[in-house]
PDB file of C-alpha atoms and ligand atoms in Angstrom:
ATOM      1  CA  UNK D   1      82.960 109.380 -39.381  1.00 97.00           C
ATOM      2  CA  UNK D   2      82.229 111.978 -36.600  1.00 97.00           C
ATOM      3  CA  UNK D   3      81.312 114.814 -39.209  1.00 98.00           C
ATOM      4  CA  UNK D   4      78.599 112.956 -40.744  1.00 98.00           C
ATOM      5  CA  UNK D   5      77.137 111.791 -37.461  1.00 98.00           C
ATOM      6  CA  UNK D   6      77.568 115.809 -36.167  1.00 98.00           C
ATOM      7  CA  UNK D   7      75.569 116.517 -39.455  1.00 98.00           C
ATOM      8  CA  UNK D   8      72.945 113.121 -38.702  1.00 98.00           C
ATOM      9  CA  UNK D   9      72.647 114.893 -35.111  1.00 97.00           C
ATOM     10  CA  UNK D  10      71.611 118.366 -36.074  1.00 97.00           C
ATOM     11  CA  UNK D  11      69.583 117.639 -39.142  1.00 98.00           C
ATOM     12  CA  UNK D  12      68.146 114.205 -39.121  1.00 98.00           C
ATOM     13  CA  UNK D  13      64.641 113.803 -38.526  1.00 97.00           C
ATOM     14  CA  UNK D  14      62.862 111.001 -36.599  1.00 97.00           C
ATOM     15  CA  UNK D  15      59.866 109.530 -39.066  1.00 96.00           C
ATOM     16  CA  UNK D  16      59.380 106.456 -36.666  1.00 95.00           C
ATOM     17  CA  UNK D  17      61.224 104.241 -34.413  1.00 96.00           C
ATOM     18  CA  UNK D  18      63.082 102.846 -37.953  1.00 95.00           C
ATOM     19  CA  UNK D  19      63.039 105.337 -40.728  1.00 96.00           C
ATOM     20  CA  UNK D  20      65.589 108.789 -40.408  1.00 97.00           C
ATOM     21  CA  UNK D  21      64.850 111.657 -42.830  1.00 97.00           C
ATOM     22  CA  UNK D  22      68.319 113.533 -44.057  1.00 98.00           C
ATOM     23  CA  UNK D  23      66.493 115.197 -46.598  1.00 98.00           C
ATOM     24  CA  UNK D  24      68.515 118.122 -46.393  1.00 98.00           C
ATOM     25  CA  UNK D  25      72.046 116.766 -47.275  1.00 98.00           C
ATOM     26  CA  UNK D  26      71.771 112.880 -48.385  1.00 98.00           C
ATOM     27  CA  UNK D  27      68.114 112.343 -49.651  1.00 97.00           C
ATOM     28  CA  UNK D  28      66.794 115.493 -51.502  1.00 98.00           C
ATOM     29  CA  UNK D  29      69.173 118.505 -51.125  1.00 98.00           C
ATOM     30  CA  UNK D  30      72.569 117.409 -51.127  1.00 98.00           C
ATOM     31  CA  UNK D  31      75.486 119.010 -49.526  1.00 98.00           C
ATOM     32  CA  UNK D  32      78.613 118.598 -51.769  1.00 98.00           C
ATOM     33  CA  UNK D  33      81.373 118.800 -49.467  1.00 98.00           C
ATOM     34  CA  UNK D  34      79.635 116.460 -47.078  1.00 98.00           C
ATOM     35  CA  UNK D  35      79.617 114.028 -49.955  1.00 98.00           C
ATOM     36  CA  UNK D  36      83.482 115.107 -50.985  1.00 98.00           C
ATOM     37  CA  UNK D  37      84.456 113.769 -47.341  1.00 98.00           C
ATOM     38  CA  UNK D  38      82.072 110.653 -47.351  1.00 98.00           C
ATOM     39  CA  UNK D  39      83.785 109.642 -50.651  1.00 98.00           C
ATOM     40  CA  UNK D  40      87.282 110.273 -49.413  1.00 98.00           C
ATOM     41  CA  UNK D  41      86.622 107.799 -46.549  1.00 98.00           C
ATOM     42  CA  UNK D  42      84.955 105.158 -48.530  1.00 98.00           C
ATOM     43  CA  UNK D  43      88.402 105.491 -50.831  1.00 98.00           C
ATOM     44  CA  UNK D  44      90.285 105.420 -47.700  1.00 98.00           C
ATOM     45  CA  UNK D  45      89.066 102.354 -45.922  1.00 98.00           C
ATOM     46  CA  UNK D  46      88.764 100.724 -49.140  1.00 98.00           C
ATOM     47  CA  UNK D  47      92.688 101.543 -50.482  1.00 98.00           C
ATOM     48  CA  UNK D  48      93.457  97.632 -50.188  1.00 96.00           C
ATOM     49  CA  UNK D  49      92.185  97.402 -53.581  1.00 97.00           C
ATOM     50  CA  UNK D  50      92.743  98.202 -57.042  1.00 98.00           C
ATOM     51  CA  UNK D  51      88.772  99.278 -57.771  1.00 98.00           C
ATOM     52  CA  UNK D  52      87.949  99.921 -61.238  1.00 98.00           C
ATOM     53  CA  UNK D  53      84.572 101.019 -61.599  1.00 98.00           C
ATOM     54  CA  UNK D  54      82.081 101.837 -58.434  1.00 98.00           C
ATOM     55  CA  UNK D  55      77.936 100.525 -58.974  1.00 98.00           C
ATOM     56  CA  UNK D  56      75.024 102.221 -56.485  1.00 98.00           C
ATOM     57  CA  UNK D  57      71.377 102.480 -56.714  1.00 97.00           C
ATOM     58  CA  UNK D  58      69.442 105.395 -58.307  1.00 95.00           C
ATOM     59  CA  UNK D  59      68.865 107.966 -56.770  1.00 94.00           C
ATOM     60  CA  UNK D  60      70.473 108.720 -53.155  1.00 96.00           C
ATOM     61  CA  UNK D  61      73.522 106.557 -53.658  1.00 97.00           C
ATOM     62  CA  UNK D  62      74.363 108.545 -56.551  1.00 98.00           C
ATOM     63  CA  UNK D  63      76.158 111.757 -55.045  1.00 98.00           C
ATOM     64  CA  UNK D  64      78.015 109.436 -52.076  1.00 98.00           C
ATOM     65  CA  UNK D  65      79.030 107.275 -55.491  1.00 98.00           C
ATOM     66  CA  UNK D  66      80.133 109.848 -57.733  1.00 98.00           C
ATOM     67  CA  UNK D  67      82.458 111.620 -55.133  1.00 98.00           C
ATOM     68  CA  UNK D  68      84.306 108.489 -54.698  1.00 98.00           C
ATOM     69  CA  UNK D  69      84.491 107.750 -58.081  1.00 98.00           C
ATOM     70  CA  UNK D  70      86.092 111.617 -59.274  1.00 98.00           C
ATOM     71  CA  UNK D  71      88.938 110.908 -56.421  1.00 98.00           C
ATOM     72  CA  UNK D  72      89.845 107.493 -57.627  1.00 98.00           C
ATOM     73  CA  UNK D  73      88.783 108.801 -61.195  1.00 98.00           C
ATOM     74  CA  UNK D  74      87.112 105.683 -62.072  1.00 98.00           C
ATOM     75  CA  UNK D  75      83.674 105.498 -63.833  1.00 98.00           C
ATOM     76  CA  UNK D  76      80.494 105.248 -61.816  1.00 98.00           C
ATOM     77  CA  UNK D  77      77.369 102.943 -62.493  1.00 98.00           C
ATOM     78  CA  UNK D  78      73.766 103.399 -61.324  1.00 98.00           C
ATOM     79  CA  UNK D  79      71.431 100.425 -60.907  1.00 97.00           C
ATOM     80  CA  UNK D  80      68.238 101.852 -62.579  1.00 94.00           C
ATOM     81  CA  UNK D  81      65.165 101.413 -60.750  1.00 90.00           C
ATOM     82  CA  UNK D  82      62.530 101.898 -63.866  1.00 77.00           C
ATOM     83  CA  UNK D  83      63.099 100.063 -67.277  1.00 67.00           C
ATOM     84  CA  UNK D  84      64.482 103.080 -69.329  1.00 63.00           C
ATOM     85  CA  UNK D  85      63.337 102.902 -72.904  1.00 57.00           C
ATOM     86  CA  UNK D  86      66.978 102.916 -74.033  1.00 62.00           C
ATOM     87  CA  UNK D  87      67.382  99.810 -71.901  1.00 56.00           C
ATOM     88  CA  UNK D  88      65.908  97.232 -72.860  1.00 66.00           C
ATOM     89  CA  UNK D  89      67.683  93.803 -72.978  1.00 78.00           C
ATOM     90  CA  UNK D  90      71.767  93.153 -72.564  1.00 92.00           C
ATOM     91  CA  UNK D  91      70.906  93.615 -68.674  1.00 94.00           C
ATOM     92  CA  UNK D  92      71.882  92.235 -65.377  1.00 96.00           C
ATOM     93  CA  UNK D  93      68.731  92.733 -63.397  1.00 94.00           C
ATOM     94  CA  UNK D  94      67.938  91.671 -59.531  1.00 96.00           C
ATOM     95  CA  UNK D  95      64.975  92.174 -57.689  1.00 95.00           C
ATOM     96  CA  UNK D  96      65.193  94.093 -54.583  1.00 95.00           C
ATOM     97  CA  UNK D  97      61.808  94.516 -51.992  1.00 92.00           C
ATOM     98  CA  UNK D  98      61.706  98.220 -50.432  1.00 87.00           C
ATOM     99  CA  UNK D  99      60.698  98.293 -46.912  1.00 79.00           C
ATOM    100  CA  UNK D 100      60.122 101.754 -47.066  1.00 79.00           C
ATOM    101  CA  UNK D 101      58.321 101.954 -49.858  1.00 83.00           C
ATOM    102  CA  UNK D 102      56.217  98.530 -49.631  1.00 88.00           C
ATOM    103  CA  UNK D 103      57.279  98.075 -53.248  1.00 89.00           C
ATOM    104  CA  UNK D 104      59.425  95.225 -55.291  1.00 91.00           C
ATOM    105  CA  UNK D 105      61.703  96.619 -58.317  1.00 88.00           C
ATOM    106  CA  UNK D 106      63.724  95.167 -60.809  1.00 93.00           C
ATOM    107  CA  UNK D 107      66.979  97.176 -60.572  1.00 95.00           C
ATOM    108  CA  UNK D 108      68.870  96.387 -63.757  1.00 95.00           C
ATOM    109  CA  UNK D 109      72.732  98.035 -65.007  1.00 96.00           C
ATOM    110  CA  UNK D 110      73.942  97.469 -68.620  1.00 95.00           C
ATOM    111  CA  UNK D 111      75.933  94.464 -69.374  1.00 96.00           C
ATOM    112  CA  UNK D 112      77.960  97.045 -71.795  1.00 96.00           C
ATOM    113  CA  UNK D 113      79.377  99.035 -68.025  1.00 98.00           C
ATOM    114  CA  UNK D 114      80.450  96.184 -65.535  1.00 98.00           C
ATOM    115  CA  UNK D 115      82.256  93.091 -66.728  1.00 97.00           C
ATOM    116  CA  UNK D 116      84.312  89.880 -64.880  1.00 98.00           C
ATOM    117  CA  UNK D 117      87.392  92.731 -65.061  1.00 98.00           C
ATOM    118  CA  UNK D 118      86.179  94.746 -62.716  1.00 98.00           C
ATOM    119  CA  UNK D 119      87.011  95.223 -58.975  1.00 98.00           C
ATOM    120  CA  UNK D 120      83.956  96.748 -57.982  1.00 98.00           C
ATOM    121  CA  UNK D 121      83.031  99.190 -54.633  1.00 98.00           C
ATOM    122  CA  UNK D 122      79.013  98.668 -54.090  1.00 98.00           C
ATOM    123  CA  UNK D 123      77.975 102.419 -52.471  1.00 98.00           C
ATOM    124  CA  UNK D 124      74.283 102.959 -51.086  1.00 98.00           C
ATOM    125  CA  UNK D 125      73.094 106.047 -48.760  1.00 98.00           C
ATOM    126  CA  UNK D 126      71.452 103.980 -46.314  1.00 98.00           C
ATOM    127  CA  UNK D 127      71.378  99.637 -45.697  1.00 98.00           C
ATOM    128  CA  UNK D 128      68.564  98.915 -43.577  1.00 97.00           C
ATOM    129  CA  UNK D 129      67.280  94.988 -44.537  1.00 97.00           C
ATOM    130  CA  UNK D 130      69.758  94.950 -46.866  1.00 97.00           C
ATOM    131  CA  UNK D 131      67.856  94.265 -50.200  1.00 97.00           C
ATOM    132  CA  UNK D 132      69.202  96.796 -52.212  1.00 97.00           C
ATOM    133  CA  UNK D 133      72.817  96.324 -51.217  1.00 98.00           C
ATOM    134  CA  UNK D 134      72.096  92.352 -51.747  1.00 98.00           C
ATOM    135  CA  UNK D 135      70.470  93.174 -55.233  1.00 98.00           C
ATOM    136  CA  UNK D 136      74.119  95.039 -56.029  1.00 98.00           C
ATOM    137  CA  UNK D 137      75.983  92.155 -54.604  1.00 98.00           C
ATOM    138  CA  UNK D 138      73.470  89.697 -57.240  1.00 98.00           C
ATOM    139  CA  UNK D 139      74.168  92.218 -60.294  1.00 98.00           C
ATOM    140  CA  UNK D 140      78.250  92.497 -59.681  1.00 98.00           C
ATOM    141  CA  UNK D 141      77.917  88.216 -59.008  1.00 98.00           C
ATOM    142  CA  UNK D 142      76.095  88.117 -62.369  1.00 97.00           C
ATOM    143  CA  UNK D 143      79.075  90.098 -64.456  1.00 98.00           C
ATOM    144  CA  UNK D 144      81.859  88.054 -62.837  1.00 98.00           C
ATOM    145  CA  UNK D 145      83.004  91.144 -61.423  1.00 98.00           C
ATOM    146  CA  UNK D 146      85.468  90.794 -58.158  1.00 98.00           C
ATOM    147  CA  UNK D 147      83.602  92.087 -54.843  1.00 98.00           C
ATOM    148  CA  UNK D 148      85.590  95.128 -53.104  1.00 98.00           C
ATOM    149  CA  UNK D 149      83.021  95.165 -50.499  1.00 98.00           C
ATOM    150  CA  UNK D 150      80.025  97.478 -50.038  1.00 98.00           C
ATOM    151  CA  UNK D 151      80.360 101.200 -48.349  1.00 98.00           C
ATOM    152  CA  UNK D 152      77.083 102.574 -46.785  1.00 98.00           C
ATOM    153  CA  UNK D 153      76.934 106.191 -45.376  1.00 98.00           C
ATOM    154  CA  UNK D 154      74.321 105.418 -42.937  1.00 98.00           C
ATOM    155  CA  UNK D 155      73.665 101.918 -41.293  1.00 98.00           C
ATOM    156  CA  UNK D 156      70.424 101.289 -39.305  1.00 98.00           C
ATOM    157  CA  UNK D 157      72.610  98.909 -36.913  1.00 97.00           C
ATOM    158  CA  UNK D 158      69.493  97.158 -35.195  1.00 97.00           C
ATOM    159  CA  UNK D 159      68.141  96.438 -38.588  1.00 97.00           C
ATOM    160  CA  UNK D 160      69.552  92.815 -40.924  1.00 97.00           C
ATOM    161  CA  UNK D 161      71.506  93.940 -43.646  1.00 97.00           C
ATOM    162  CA  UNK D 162      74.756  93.919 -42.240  1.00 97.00           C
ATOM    163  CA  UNK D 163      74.774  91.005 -40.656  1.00 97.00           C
ATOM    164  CA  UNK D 164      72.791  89.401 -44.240  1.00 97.00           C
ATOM    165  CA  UNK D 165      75.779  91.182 -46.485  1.00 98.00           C
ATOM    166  CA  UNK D 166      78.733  89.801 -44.168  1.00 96.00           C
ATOM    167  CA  UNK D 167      76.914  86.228 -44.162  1.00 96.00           C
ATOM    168  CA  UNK D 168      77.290  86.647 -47.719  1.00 95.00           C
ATOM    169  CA  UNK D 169      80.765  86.665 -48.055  1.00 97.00           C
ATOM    170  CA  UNK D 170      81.145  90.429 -48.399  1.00 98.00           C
ATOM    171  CA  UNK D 171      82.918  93.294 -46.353  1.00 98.00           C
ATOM    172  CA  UNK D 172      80.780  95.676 -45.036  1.00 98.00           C
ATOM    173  CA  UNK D 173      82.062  99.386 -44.096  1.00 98.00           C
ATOM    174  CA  UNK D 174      79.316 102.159 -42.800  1.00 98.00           C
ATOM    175  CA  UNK D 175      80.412 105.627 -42.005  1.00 98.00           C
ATOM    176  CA  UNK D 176      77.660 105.755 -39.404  1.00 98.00           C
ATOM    177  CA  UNK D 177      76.114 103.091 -37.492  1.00 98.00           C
ATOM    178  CA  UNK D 178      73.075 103.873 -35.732  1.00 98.00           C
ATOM    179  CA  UNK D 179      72.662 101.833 -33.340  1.00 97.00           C
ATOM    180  CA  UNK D 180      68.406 103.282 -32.414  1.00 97.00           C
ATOM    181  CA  UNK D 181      66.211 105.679 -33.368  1.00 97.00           C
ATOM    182  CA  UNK D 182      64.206 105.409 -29.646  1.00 96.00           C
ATOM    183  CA  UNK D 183      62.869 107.790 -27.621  1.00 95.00           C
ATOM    184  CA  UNK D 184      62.794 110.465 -30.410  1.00 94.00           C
ATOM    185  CA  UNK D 185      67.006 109.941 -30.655  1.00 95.00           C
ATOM    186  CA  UNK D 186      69.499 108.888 -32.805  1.00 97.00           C
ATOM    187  CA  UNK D 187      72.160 106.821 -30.654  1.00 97.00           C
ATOM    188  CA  UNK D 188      75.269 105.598 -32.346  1.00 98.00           C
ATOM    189  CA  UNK D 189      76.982 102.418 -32.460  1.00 97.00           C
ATOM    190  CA  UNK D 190      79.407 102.884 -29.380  1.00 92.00           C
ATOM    191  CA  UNK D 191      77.921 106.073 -27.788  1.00 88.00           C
ATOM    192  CA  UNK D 192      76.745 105.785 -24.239  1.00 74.00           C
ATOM    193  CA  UNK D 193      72.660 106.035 -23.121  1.00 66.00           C
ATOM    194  CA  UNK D 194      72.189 108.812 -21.700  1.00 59.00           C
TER     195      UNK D 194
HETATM  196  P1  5GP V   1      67.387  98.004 -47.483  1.00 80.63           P
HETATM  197  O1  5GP V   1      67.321  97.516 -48.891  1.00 80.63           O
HETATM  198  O2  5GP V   1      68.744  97.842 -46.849  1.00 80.63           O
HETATM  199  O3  5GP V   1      66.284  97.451 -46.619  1.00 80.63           O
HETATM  200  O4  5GP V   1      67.085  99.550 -47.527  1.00 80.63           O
HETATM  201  C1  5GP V   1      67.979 100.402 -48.148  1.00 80.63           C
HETATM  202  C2  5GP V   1      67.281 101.395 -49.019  1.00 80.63           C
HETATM  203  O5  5GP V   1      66.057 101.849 -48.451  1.00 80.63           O
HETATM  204  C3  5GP V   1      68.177 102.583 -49.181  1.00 80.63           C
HETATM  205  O6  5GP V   1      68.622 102.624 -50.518  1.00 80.63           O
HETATM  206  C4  5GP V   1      67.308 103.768 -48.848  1.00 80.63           C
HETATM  207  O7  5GP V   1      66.916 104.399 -50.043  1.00 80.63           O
HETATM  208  C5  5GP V   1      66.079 103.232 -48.188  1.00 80.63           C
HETATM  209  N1  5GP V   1      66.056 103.390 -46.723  1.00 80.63           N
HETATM  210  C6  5GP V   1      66.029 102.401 -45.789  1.00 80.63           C
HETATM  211  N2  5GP V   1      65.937 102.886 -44.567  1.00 80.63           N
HETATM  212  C7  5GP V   1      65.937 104.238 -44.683  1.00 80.63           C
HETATM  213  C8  5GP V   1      65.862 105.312 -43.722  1.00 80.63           C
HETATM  214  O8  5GP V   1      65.779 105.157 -42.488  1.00 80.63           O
HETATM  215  N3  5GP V   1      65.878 106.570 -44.242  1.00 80.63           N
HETATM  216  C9  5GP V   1      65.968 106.819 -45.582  1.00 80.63           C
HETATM  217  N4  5GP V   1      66.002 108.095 -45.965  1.00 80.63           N
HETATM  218  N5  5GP V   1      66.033 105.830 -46.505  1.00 80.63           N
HETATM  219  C10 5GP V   1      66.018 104.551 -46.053  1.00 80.63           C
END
């Protein structure tokens, strides 16, 4: 998707060889439009099937999620990271280890908002290792739910999780695949080395 990489370009931030900041349109500030046209493609490259309800991650997949979910006016489910004291048992609940954050949390979704009638589209802003998209895959397994496949805006390319999701059984589709973050650069998937 050549306008998100045009936005990744001019303001993504190298943190290391591995981790890109978007703060200012994915990650802290969000730019709505941006998001409008992310969740038209997802709905696009995913029009094969009949999705009913779309499931992300608190708290970056949520804007990417929700835009797809007002254009195919289905509902929209969050995975919540922290045990919420409203929500408490009735749960599907995977573990997921953050790279970034050194951390392991129990992500967890009502058993009351995805059931084994749903057709489900899996959103996340980025899929790095692929733990939080496989912790998605474990909580739409768990409610019998049928698998569209899983849309990620931004794919670290040299990283797993692609390769771990499609091992899995389940269609991946990124709107940018970066394919390094050397040399103080973000290269795509595809683009020559200059
Ligand atoms: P994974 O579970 O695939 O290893 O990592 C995905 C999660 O980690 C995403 O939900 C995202 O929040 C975070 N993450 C991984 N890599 C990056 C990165 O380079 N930049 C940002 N901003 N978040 C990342």
């Amino acid at each position: 998707m050549e306008l998100l990489k045009e936005k990744i370009r001019q303001e993504g931030k190298l943190l290391s060889e591995e981790v890109l900041k978007v703060d200012s349109f994915l990650n802290h500030q969000i730019d709505p439009v941006l998001m409008y046209e992310i969740g038209k493609e997802f709905v696009s490259r995913f029009s094969d099937h009949n999705i009913t309800k779309i499931v992300t991650i608190e708290s970056s997949g949520i804007a990417p999620a929700a835009m797809a979910g007002l254009i195919l006016g289905v509902p929209v489910v969050f995975a919540r990271k922290r045990k919420s004291l409203t929500l408490t048992d009735h749960l599907y609940s995977a573990k997921v280890y953050s790279f970034t954050k050194k951390e392991t949390n129990d992500i967890s979704v009502s058993k009351d908002f995805i059931s084994n009638e749903d057709t489900v589209l899996l959103i996340d802003d980025f899929l790095a290792n692929g733990q939080a998209a496989l912790g998605l895959i474990d909580i739409a397994q768990q409610s019998g739910a049928t698998i569209a496949g899983v849309g990620i805006v931004i794919e670290k390319s040299f990283q797993t999780g692609a390769d771990l999701i499609r091992q899995a059984g389940v269609r991946v589709e990124s709107l940018a695949e970066v394919q390094s973050l050397q040399n103080g650069k973000v290269q795509f998937v595809g683009e020559e080395t200059i």
